[in-house]
Tab-separated table of C-alpha atoms in Angstrom:
chain	number	residue	atom	x	y	z
A	1	MET	CA	92.905	42.333	172.799
A	2	ARG	CA	95.031	40.324	170.424
A	3	SER	CA	92.338	40.713	167.709
A	4	ILE	CA	92.305	44.501	168.139
A	5	THR	CA	96.085	44.677	167.856
A	6	LEU	CA	96.047	42.584	164.642
A	7	PHE	CA	93.300	44.787	163.153
A	8	LEU	CA	95.252	47.980	163.839
A	9	ALA	CA	98.383	46.508	162.297
A	10	LEU	CA	96.536	45.545	159.118
A	11	SER	CA	94.951	49.003	158.932
A	12	CYS	CA	98.383	50.665	159.100
A	13	VAL	CA	99.688	48.414	156.338
A	14	ILE	CA	96.698	49.247	154.081
A	15	MET	CA	97.107	52.999	154.693
A	16	ALA	CA	100.821	52.855	153.915
A	17	VAL	CA	100.205	51.029	150.648
A	18	SER	CA	97.458	53.525	149.738
A	19	CYS	CA	99.747	56.543	150.424
A	20	GLN	CA	102.480	54.987	148.318
A	21	LYS	CA	100.094	54.530	145.406
A	22	ASN	CA	98.961	58.142	145.715
A	23	LYS	CA	102.584	59.293	145.467
A	24	GLN	CA	103.130	57.170	142.372
A	25	ASN	CA	99.846	58.209	140.687
A	26	PRO	CA	99.148	61.954	141.258
A	27	PRO	CA	95.757	63.319	140.122
A	28	ALA	CA	95.500	63.674	136.372
A	29	GLU	CA	95.878	67.241	134.947
A	30	PRO	CA	92.871	68.710	133.146
A	31	PRO	CA	93.084	67.790	129.458
A	32	VAL	CA	94.677	70.393	127.170
A	33	THR	CA	92.480	71.186	124.178
A	34	ASN	CA	93.361	72.883	120.898
A	35	LYS	CA	89.746	73.311	119.893
A	36	THR	CA	88.718	76.633	118.403
A	37	THR	CA	85.399	78.180	117.518
A	38	LYS	CA	84.778	80.569	114.627
A	39	VAL	CA	83.526	83.969	115.765
A	40	LYS	CA	82.438	86.918	113.662
A	41	LEU	CA	84.237	90.256	113.982
A	42	LYS	CA	82.090	93.384	113.949
A	43	LEU	CA	83.699	96.758	113.196
A	44	THR	CA	82.648	100.073	114.714
A	45	GLY	CA	84.179	103.530	115.078
A	46	ASP	CA	85.814	105.620	112.353
A	47	ILE	CA	85.378	102.970	109.680
A	48	LEU	CA	81.673	103.893	109.541
A	49	LEU	CA	82.552	107.491	108.588
A	50	THR	CA	84.761	106.880	105.564
A	51	GLU	CA	82.180	108.140	103.110
A	52	SER	CA	81.831	111.547	104.804
A	53	PRO	CA	82.120	114.260	102.127
A	54	LEU	CA	85.128	116.528	102.061
A	55	SER	CA	84.689	120.259	101.641
A	56	ASN	CA	84.931	120.070	97.846
A	57	GLY	CA	82.086	117.564	97.579
A	58	ARG	CA	84.123	114.559	96.502
A	59	LYS	CA	84.111	111.367	98.520
A	60	ILE	CA	87.140	109.488	99.720
A	61	GLY	CA	87.693	106.580	97.371
A	62	ASP	CA	86.524	108.512	94.281
A	63	ILE	CA	89.552	110.767	94.051
A	64	LEU	CA	91.860	109.047	91.585
A	65	SER	CA	91.741	105.781	89.676
A	66	ALA	CA	94.630	103.679	88.457
A	67	ALA	CA	95.273	103.470	84.735
A	68	ARG	CA	95.245	99.678	85.008
A	69	SER	CA	93.294	97.331	87.215
A	70	SER	CA	95.047	96.641	90.514
A	71	PHE	CA	94.251	95.268	93.940
A	72	GLY	CA	94.192	98.878	95.118
A	73	ASN	CA	90.621	99.172	93.876
A	74	ASN	CA	89.577	97.149	96.930
A	75	THR	CA	90.006	97.417	100.688
A	76	LEU	CA	92.233	94.972	102.534
A	77	TYR	CA	91.390	93.782	106.073
A	78	ALA	CA	94.372	92.244	107.889
A	79	VAL	CA	93.574	90.291	111.077
A	80	GLY	CA	95.847	88.771	113.724
A	81	VAL	CA	95.105	86.793	116.913
A	82	ARG	CA	97.757	86.711	119.654
A	83	ARG	CA	98.040	85.604	123.261
A	84	GLN	CA	97.856	88.583	125.590
A	85	ASP	CA	101.247	87.700	127.090
A	86	GLY	CA	102.955	87.259	123.721
A	87	THR	CA	103.635	89.136	120.506
A	88	GLU	CA	103.737	86.461	117.830
A	89	PRO	CA	100.369	85.849	116.150
A	90	LEU	CA	98.677	82.458	116.473
A	91	PHE	CA	96.311	82.986	113.551
A	92	THR	CA	96.417	85.523	110.730
A	93	GLY	CA	94.246	86.300	107.758
A	94	LEU	CA	93.605	88.775	104.960
A	95	PHE	CA	90.083	89.576	103.790
A	96	THR	CA	88.459	91.759	101.153
A	97	HIS	CA	85.079	92.319	102.835
A	98	PRO	CA	84.203	92.907	106.509
A	99	ASP	CA	81.151	90.627	106.408
A	100	SER	CA	83.397	87.630	105.743
A	101	ILE	CA	85.732	88.058	108.719
A	102	TYR	CA	85.463	85.114	111.107
A	103	ILE	CA	88.356	84.384	113.468
A	104	ASP	CA	89.358	81.176	115.218
A	105	VAL	CA	88.869	81.663	118.973
A	106	PRO	CA	90.469	79.111	121.347
A	107	SER	CA	88.135	77.644	123.945
A	108	SER	CA	90.170	79.001	126.873
A	109	GLY	CA	92.917	81.500	127.655
A	110	GLN	CA	93.416	85.256	127.227
A	111	TYR	CA	93.960	86.670	123.752
A	112	ASN	CA	94.113	89.838	121.685
A	113	VAL	CA	92.701	90.338	118.211
A	114	SER	CA	93.863	93.237	116.058
A	115	ILE	CA	92.687	94.410	112.661
A	116	HIS	CA	94.360	96.775	110.223
A	117	ILE	CA	92.441	98.191	107.272
A	118	TYR	CA	94.150	99.527	104.167
A	119	LYS	CA	92.076	101.529	101.700
A	120	LYS	CA	93.407	102.742	98.385
A	121	GLY	CA	92.596	106.375	99.095
A	122	THR	CA	94.451	108.617	96.632
A	123	GLY	CA	97.339	106.261	95.924
A	124	GLY	CA	97.817	103.291	93.633
A	125	GLY	CA	96.765	100.676	96.177
A	126	LEU	CA	98.891	98.093	97.961
A	127	TYR	CA	101.639	96.387	96.018
A	128	TYR	CA	101.617	92.576	95.953
A	129	ASP	CA	103.489	89.584	94.518
A	130	LEU	CA	102.150	86.140	93.669
A	131	LEU	CA	103.065	83.290	96.029
A	132	ASP	CA	101.699	79.726	95.640
A	133	GLY	CA	98.872	81.097	93.535
A	134	PHE	CA	97.823	83.733	96.099
A	135	LYS	CA	98.369	87.491	96.250
A	136	TYR	CA	101.174	88.020	98.754
A	137	PHE	CA	101.559	91.396	100.458
A	138	PRO	CA	105.102	92.082	101.719
A	139	PHE	CA	106.265	93.933	104.837
A	140	PRO	CA	104.644	95.015	107.067
A	141	ILE	CA	101.730	92.669	106.259
A	142	GLY	CA	103.687	89.589	105.307
A	143	THR	CA	100.962	87.101	104.347
A	144	GLU	CA	98.702	85.947	101.514
A	145	LEU	CA	95.169	86.944	100.651
A	146	LYS	CA	92.970	83.870	101.236
A	147	ASN	CA	89.834	85.404	102.790
A	148	ARG	CA	90.206	83.113	105.791
A	149	MET	CA	92.303	82.721	108.931
A	150	ASP	CA	95.439	80.593	108.798
A	151	SER	CA	97.617	79.101	111.532
A	152	VAL	CA	100.670	79.246	109.244
A	153	VAL	CA	102.300	82.542	110.207
A	154	ARG	CA	105.172	83.475	107.935
A	155	PHE	CA	106.351	86.530	109.875
A	156	PRO	CA	105.818	87.392	113.580
A	157	TYR	CA	105.710	91.135	112.877
A	158	LEU	CA	102.418	90.920	110.983
A	159	MET	CA	100.525	94.214	110.907
A	160	ASP	CA	102.461	96.160	113.492
A	161	GLN	CA	102.644	99.379	111.461
A	162	VAL	CA	101.687	101.263	108.317
A	163	ALA	CA	105.102	102.874	107.834
A	164	PHE	CA	106.989	101.515	104.808
A	165	THR	CA	103.926	99.756	103.410
A	166	ASP	CA	104.544	99.036	99.722
A	167	VAL	CA	102.242	101.106	97.515
A	168	ALA	CA	101.880	100.452	93.784
A	169	SER	CA	102.416	103.215	91.259
A	170	LEU	CA	99.246	104.638	89.735
A	171	ASP	CA	100.118	103.524	86.192
A	172	SER	CA	101.276	99.953	86.893
A	173	THR	CA	100.358	96.900	88.938
A	174	ILE	CA	103.912	95.547	89.069
A	175	THR	CA	105.928	98.553	90.227
A	176	SER	CA	106.334	99.383	93.907
A	177	LEU	CA	106.999	102.990	94.870
A	178	PRO	CA	109.875	103.727	97.295
A	179	SER	CA	108.855	102.890	100.866
A	180	VAL	CA	108.184	105.906	103.095
A	181	ILE	CA	107.185	106.611	106.705
A	182	TYR	CA	103.828	108.093	105.624
A	183	PRO	CA	102.639	105.939	102.679
A	184	GLU	CA	99.776	107.087	100.449
A	185	VAL	CA	97.127	104.756	101.827
A	186	GLU	CA	94.086	105.390	104.010
A	187	TYR	CA	94.732	103.399	107.174
A	188	PHE	CA	92.596	102.219	110.112
A	189	GLN	CA	93.570	100.187	113.178
A	190	GLY	CA	91.828	98.658	116.172
A	191	ASP	CA	92.289	95.841	118.680
A	192	VAL	CA	90.595	94.305	121.710
A	193	ASP	CA	91.420	91.751	124.419
A	194	PHE	CA	89.108	88.788	124.956
A	195	ILE	CA	88.863	85.526	126.899
A	196	GLY	CA	88.546	82.268	124.993
A	197	SER	CA	85.262	80.384	125.356
A	198	PRO	CA	83.596	77.312	123.821
A	199	TYR	CA	80.536	79.520	123.165
A	200	PRO	CA	81.904	83.006	122.401
A	201	ALA	CA	79.809	85.993	121.403
A	202	PRO	CA	80.655	88.224	118.406
A	203	ILE	CA	83.713	90.408	119.014
A	204	TYR	CA	83.329	94.160	118.476
A	205	ILE	CA	86.373	96.239	117.540
A	206	SER	CA	86.374	100.040	117.463
A	207	MET	CA	88.455	101.241	114.522
A	208	MET	CA	90.486	104.441	114.488
A	209	ARG	CA	91.381	106.184	111.235
A	210	ARG	CA	95.104	106.914	111.358
A	211	SER	CA	95.360	109.130	108.306
A	212	PHE	CA	95.817	112.749	107.296
A	213	GLY	CA	95.587	114.695	104.051
A	214	ILE	CA	97.680	117.225	102.127
A	215	GLN	CA	96.460	119.490	99.349
A	216	PHE	CA	98.306	122.215	97.429
A	217	ARG	CA	96.565	125.023	95.605
A	218	ALA	CA	97.973	128.006	93.728
A	219	THR	CA	96.885	131.350	92.324
A	220	ASN	CA	98.692	132.846	89.298
A	221	PHE	CA	100.791	129.694	88.867
A	222	THR	CA	100.868	129.477	85.071
A	223	GLU	CA	104.179	127.878	84.052
A	224	GLY	CA	106.934	125.596	85.267
A	225	GLU	CA	106.703	122.982	88.021
A	226	LEU	CA	106.705	122.937	91.795
A	227	TYR	CA	108.929	120.265	93.332
A	228	VAL	CA	107.838	119.409	96.897
A	229	GLU	CA	110.156	117.637	99.364
A	230	PHE	CA	109.358	116.423	102.891
A	231	SER	CA	111.781	115.741	105.752
A	232	ARG	CA	111.894	115.366	109.539
A	233	GLY	CA	114.352	116.179	112.300
A	234	PRO	CA	117.505	114.125	113.014
A	235	ASP	CA	115.896	112.416	116.035
A	236	ALA	CA	112.900	111.129	114.068
A	237	LEU	CA	112.428	107.651	112.645
A	238	GLY	CA	114.875	107.141	109.790
A	239	GLY	CA	113.848	106.833	106.164
A	240	PRO	CA	112.037	108.962	103.589
A	241	VAL	CA	109.038	110.778	105.055
A	242	LEU	CA	106.705	111.160	102.066
A	243	ALA	CA	107.136	110.632	98.360
A	244	ASP	CA	108.283	113.811	96.613
A	245	LEU	CA	105.642	115.598	94.563
A	246	ARG	CA	105.811	117.371	91.219
A	247	LEU	CA	102.971	119.845	90.770
A	248	THR	CA	102.021	121.626	87.564
A	249	PRO	CA	99.455	124.324	86.716
A	250	ALA	CA	97.290	121.496	85.341
A	251	ASN	CA	97.077	119.364	88.510
A	252	ILE	CA	97.861	121.573	91.504
A	253	ASN	CA	94.276	122.681	92.111
A	254	SER	CA	92.674	119.269	91.709
A	255	ASP	CA	94.874	116.642	93.366
A	256	TYR	CA	95.305	115.896	97.034
A	257	HIS	CA	96.871	113.061	98.975
A	258	ILE	CA	95.603	110.871	101.846
A	259	LEU	CA	98.379	109.246	103.885
A	260	GLY	CA	98.665	106.822	106.817
A	261	SER	CA	100.684	107.466	109.970
A	262	ASP	CA	101.762	105.422	112.989
A	263	ASP	CA	102.230	108.679	114.906
A	264	PHE	CA	98.495	108.631	115.621
A	265	ARG	CA	98.901	105.682	117.998
A	266	THR	CA	99.825	108.133	120.750
A	267	SER	CA	99.035	111.583	119.356
A	268	ASP	CA	96.503	113.447	117.232
A	269	SER	CA	99.286	114.950	115.122
A	270	THR	CA	102.350	113.728	113.287
A	271	GLN	CA	105.882	114.552	114.242
A	272	LEU	CA	107.146	117.843	112.845
A	273	VAL	CA	107.473	117.678	109.054
A	274	ASN	CA	109.491	120.166	107.016
A	275	VAL	CA	107.940	121.001	103.647
A	276	LYS	CA	110.235	122.557	101.034
A	277	LEU	CA	108.909	123.905	97.726
A	278	THR	CA	111.251	124.519	94.795
A	279	LEU	CA	110.086	126.329	91.650
A	280	LEU	CA	111.414	124.746	88.438
A	281	ARG	CA	111.163	127.361	85.669
A	282	PRO	CA	110.789	126.629	81.954
A	283	ASP	CA	114.267	128.085	81.262
A	284	GLY	CA	115.863	125.419	83.494
A	285	SER	CA	116.549	127.659	86.473
A	286	HIS	CA	115.169	126.833	89.898
A	287	SER	CA	114.944	128.318	93.379
A	288	VAL	CA	113.560	127.380	96.776
A	289	ILE	CA	110.513	129.570	97.290
A	290	ILE	CA	109.115	128.339	100.627
A	291	THR	CA	110.074	126.105	103.555
A	292	LYS	CA	107.558	125.437	106.289
A	293	ASN	CA	107.408	123.188	109.382
A	294	ILE	CA	103.992	121.568	109.837
A	295	TYR	CA	102.324	119.169	112.259
A	296	PHE	CA	99.774	117.235	110.211
A	297	LYS	CA	96.669	116.326	112.198
A	298	ARG	CA	94.653	113.128	112.289
A	299	ASN	CA	91.488	113.234	110.146
A	300	VAL	CA	92.407	116.680	108.810
A	301	LEU	CA	93.076	117.765	105.230
A	302	THR	CA	95.798	120.437	105.412
A	303	LYS	CA	95.637	122.905	102.497
A	304	LEU	CA	98.667	124.910	101.459
A	305	GLN	CA	97.516	127.835	99.324
A	306	LEU	CA	100.231	129.550	97.272
A	307	THR	CA	99.806	132.992	95.748
A	308	PHE	CA	102.250	133.977	93.001
A	309	PRO	CA	102.658	137.693	92.238
A	310	GLU	CA	100.924	138.581	88.982
A	311	TYR	CA	103.027	141.476	87.716
A	312	SER	CA	106.003	141.874	90.046
A	313	ARG	CA	108.782	139.905	91.657
A	314	ALA	CA	107.288	140.258	95.112
A	315	GLY	CA	107.497	137.276	97.428
A	316	ILE	CA	105.202	134.279	97.062
A	317	GLY	CA	102.528	134.119	99.726
A	318	LEU	CA	101.555	130.983	101.648
A	319	MET	CA	98.331	130.437	103.561
A	320	ILE	CA	97.623	127.215	105.460
A	321	GLY	CA	94.061	126.007	105.997
A	322	GLU	CA	92.737	122.908	107.739
A	323	THR	CA	89.540	121.040	106.911
A	324	ASP	CA	88.394	118.129	109.033
A	325	TRP	CA	86.483	115.292	107.395
A	326	SER	CA	83.146	116.472	108.754
A	327	GLY	CA	83.242	119.633	106.653
A	328	ASN	CA	84.178	122.229	109.287
A	329	GLU	CA	86.920	124.613	108.236
A	330	THR	CA	89.355	126.884	110.061
A	331	ILE	CA	92.008	129.084	108.454
A	332	ASN	CA	95.372	129.917	109.999
A	333	LEU	CA	97.309	132.702	108.289
C-alpha cells in the first residue's frame, strides 16, 4: 500500500512538471515564408479585338503617327499585385509585350492582380520622364519601365484610373498635353482574384476596352476654323473633360479621336458631355453654331456630321451617327 501511494505521488509530480513546461513552451507557429513563384499572365477578352476594322477601312493604331519617335509607338502593360484585403500593391511592373509578363505569386494567401493597357491610339502616346536611367511614367501609373515586376512601389495609387493620364503632344516627345478626364489613349483594364500556391497555374485575365471615339465631318465647310469645346455638369468629376479641338477644311473629314474613360467601370456610356462648336471666320468674327449634349458609348465611334448651307444663311445642320467597332452602323437624326 505504501508503494502504491509513493508511485501516485511521483506521478502527480511528473504531470505537474510536464504541464508547467507546456505552458512555458507552446507549440511552434507554422513558419512564415516570403517565397514567390513566377507565373505567366494570359490576356483574353477585348484585347484580342483591337485590330477590328472601323467602317472607313483603317485599323486602330494606323490612324496618326508622331512627327518624332516616342514611346507612344508601343503599347504599355501596367501590372499590380495586391492582397485582397488591401489596396496598396505588393509588386508592380511595366511591360512592352504581353508574352513577357510574369508576376511574382506568393506561395499562400489571397491576392488580386490587375492589368491596365495603354495603346497610343490617335494621340501622341504616353508622356514619360527619365528616372535612374529608366522611362518613368507619372500619375496615375507612377513607376518605371523595366519589363519585370518590382517590389519597390513608389506610389500606392498605381493604375487606379485612366483619367488625367499624361499624353505627349504629337510633334514632341518632351511636351505633356494638359491632363483631362478623357485622355486621348486607347485603354483596357482587367483584374482577377487568386489564391497563392507553391505550384500555381497560369493566370487568365479578361480585358475590357474602356474607350470611345469621336469624329467630326462637314459638308460645304470651305473656310475658317471650327473650335470645339467639351464640358460636363457641375456635379461631375472636376477638371477639363477633353482637350479642345481646332478643325479646318483640310483635316475635319480625315481625323478622329480615340479616348479612354473610367466611366466604363460601371456603365456602357460616359457621363453627359456638352459639345460646343464655335465657327472662327477668316475676318476674325466668330459665333457659336451648335451646342449638343451627348453620352459617348463604350466601343462606339460617334460621328458628328455638319452641313453648312451652300448659298444662304440658313442654319447649320447636325446629324449624329454611331459606328461600333465591328462595323455595324446606326444613324440617329
